C-alpha cells in the first residue's frame, strides 16, 4: 500500500500561509498608518509653521525623513505580497490545474546541508529547505517532520519544473 507523505493544498505550506497572512495584514496596516500619518502631518505643519517660524525647517526635514522611510517600508511589503501571490498562482494553482511533472524512483545523493537537504530522483535534483522562503509554496519541512529520510527510499514526486523544482506531492511507493 502506497503512502502519501505530502500534498500541496490550496493554502500551500501552512507555515508559509500564516507568514503571508501576516504580510497582508502588515500592508493593510501600513496603508492605514500612511493615510493617518500624512493627514496628521498636514494639520501639524499648518499649525507649527504659524507658531514657530524658523524651527519649521527642522520639523519638516524630520517629517520628510520619517515619511520616506514609511513609504519605502510599505513599497517593500507590497512587493513581497505581490511576489507571493505570483508564487501562489504558479505553484499551488499550477499544481491543481495539472501543470506539473511527475517522476518516480529511488532517492540518490541525499545530502544534509546547513539549511535543509538535497537529493536526486531519476536525474532530477531537488533542494528542500528548513527555512520558509517568502515565495515558496512547495514542500519545506520543520525540524521534526522530514518525510524524505535518505538514499534508497522509493518515491513518486510531483513538482513544478522551474529553477527550484518545487515539490507539490510526495508519495512513498511501498508495494512495487
C-alpha positions in Angstrom: 0.0 0.0 0.0 1.4 3.4 -1.0 1.5 6.2 1.4 1.0 9.9 0.6 3.6 11.8 2.6 2.8 15.4 1.4 0.4 17.1 -0.9 0.1 20.8 -1.5 -3.3 22.2 -0.6 -5.0 25.4 -1.5 -3.2 27.2 1.3 0.1 25.7 0.2 2.5 25.1 3.0 0.7 26.1 6.3 3.8 27.8 7.7 4.1 29.9 4.6 0.4 30.7 4.6 0.5 32.1 8.1 3.6 34.1 7.3 1.8 35.5 4.2 -1.3 36.3 6.1 0.8 38.5 8.5 2.4 40.2 5.4 -1.1 41.1 4.1 -2.1 42.5 7.5 1.1 44.5 7.5 0.5 46.0 4.1 -3.1 47.0 5.1 -2.0 48.3 8.5 0.8 50.3 6.9 -1.6 51.8 4.3 -3.9 52.9 7.1 -1.0 54.3 9.1 0.3 56.2 6.0 -3.0 57.9 5.4 -3.2 58.8 9.1 0.4 60.0 9.2 0.1 62.3 6.2 -3.2 63.7 7.4 -1.7 64.4 10.8 1.5 65.9 9.3 -0.6 68.3 7.1 -2.6 69.5 10.1 0.6 69.9 12.3 2.5 71.6 9.5 0.0 74.4 9.2 -0.2 74.8 13.0 3.6 74.6 13.5 4.6 77.0 10.7 2.4 79.7 12.1 3.7 79.5 15.6 7.4 78.6 15.3 8.7 80.2 12.1 12.4 79.2 11.7 12.2 75.9 13.6 9.7 74.7 11.0 12.6 73.7 8.6 13.9 71.1 11.1 10.4 69.8 11.8 9.7 69.4 8.1 13.1 67.7 7.4 12.4 65.2 10.2 8.8 64.6 9.0 10.0 64.1 5.4 12.6 61.6 6.5 10.1 59.6 8.5 7.6 59.7 5.7 10.1 58.4 3.1 11.1 55.6 5.5 7.4 54.6 6.0 6.7 54.7 2.2 9.8 52.6 1.4 8.7 50.1 4.0 5.2 50.0 2.5 6.5 49.5 -1.0 8.8 46.6 0.1 5.9 45.0 1.9 3.7 45.5 -1.2 6.3 43.9 -3.5 6.6 41.0 -1.0 2.8 40.4 -1.1 2.7 40.6 -4.9 5.6 38.2 -5.1 3.9 35.5 -3.0 0.6 36.0 -4.9 2.5 35.3 -8.1 4.2 32.3 -6.5 0.8 31.0 -5.3 -0.6 31.3 -8.8 2.4 29.4 -10.3 2.9 26.7 -7.7 -0.4 25.9 -5.9 -2.8 26.8 -8.7 -0.4 25.3 -11.3 -0.5 22.0 -9.4 -4.3 22.0 -9.0 -4.5 22.6 -12.8 -2.2 19.7 -13.6 0.8 21.8 -14.7 3.5 19.7 -13.0 6.0 16.9 -13.8 5.8 13.5 -12.2 8.7 11.2 -11.6 9.2 8.0 -9.6 12.4 6.4 -8.5 14.9 5.8 -5.8 16.3 8.7 -3.8 20.0 9.1 -4.6 22.7 11.5 -3.5 20.9 12.5 -0.3 23.0 15.2 1.4 22.3 17.2 4.5 23.1 20.9 4.1 23.1 23.7 6.6 19.6 24.8 5.8 18.0 21.5 4.7 19.0 18.8 2.3 19.4 17.9 -1.4 18.7 14.7 -3.3 18.1 13.4 -6.8 15.5 11.0 -8.2 15.8 9.8 -11.8 18.4 12.5 -12.6 16.2 15.4 -11.3 17.8 17.3 -8.4 15.8 18.8 -5.5 16.7 21.0 -2.7 14.4 21.1 0.4 14.9 23.8 2.9 14.1 24.2 6.6 13.8 28.0 6.0 10.4 29.2 4.9 11.0 31.3 1.9 8.7 34.2 1.2 7.7 33.0 -2.2 7.9 29.2 -1.7 4.6 27.4 -1.7 6.1 23.9 -2.2 7.3 21.4 0.3 9.5 22.5 3.2 10.0 20.7 6.4 10.2 21.5 10.0 12.9 20.1 12.3 10.8 17.0 13.2 8.8 16.5 10.1 11.1 15.3 7.3 9.3 12.8 5.1 12.3 12.1 2.9 14.6 10.1 5.0 17.6 9.3 2.8 19.1 7.2 0.0 17.1 4.2 -1.1 13.6 5.5 -0.4 11.3 4.8 -3.4 9.1 7.8 -4.1 6.7 9.3 -6.6 7.2 13.1 -6.7 5.2 15.8 -8.5 7.0 19.1 -8.9 6.7 22.3 -10.7 9.5 22.4 -13.2 11.4 25.7 -12.6 14.9 26.6 -11.3 14.0 25.3 -7.8 11.8 22.2 -8.8 9.3 22.9 -6.1 7.8 19.7 -4.8 4.0 19.7 -4.5 3.3 16.0 -3.9 5.3 13.2 -2.3 4.2 9.6 -2.3 6.2 6.7 -0.9 5.9 3.6 -3.1 5.8 0.5 -0.8 4.4 -2.3 -2.9 6.3 -2.4 -6.3 
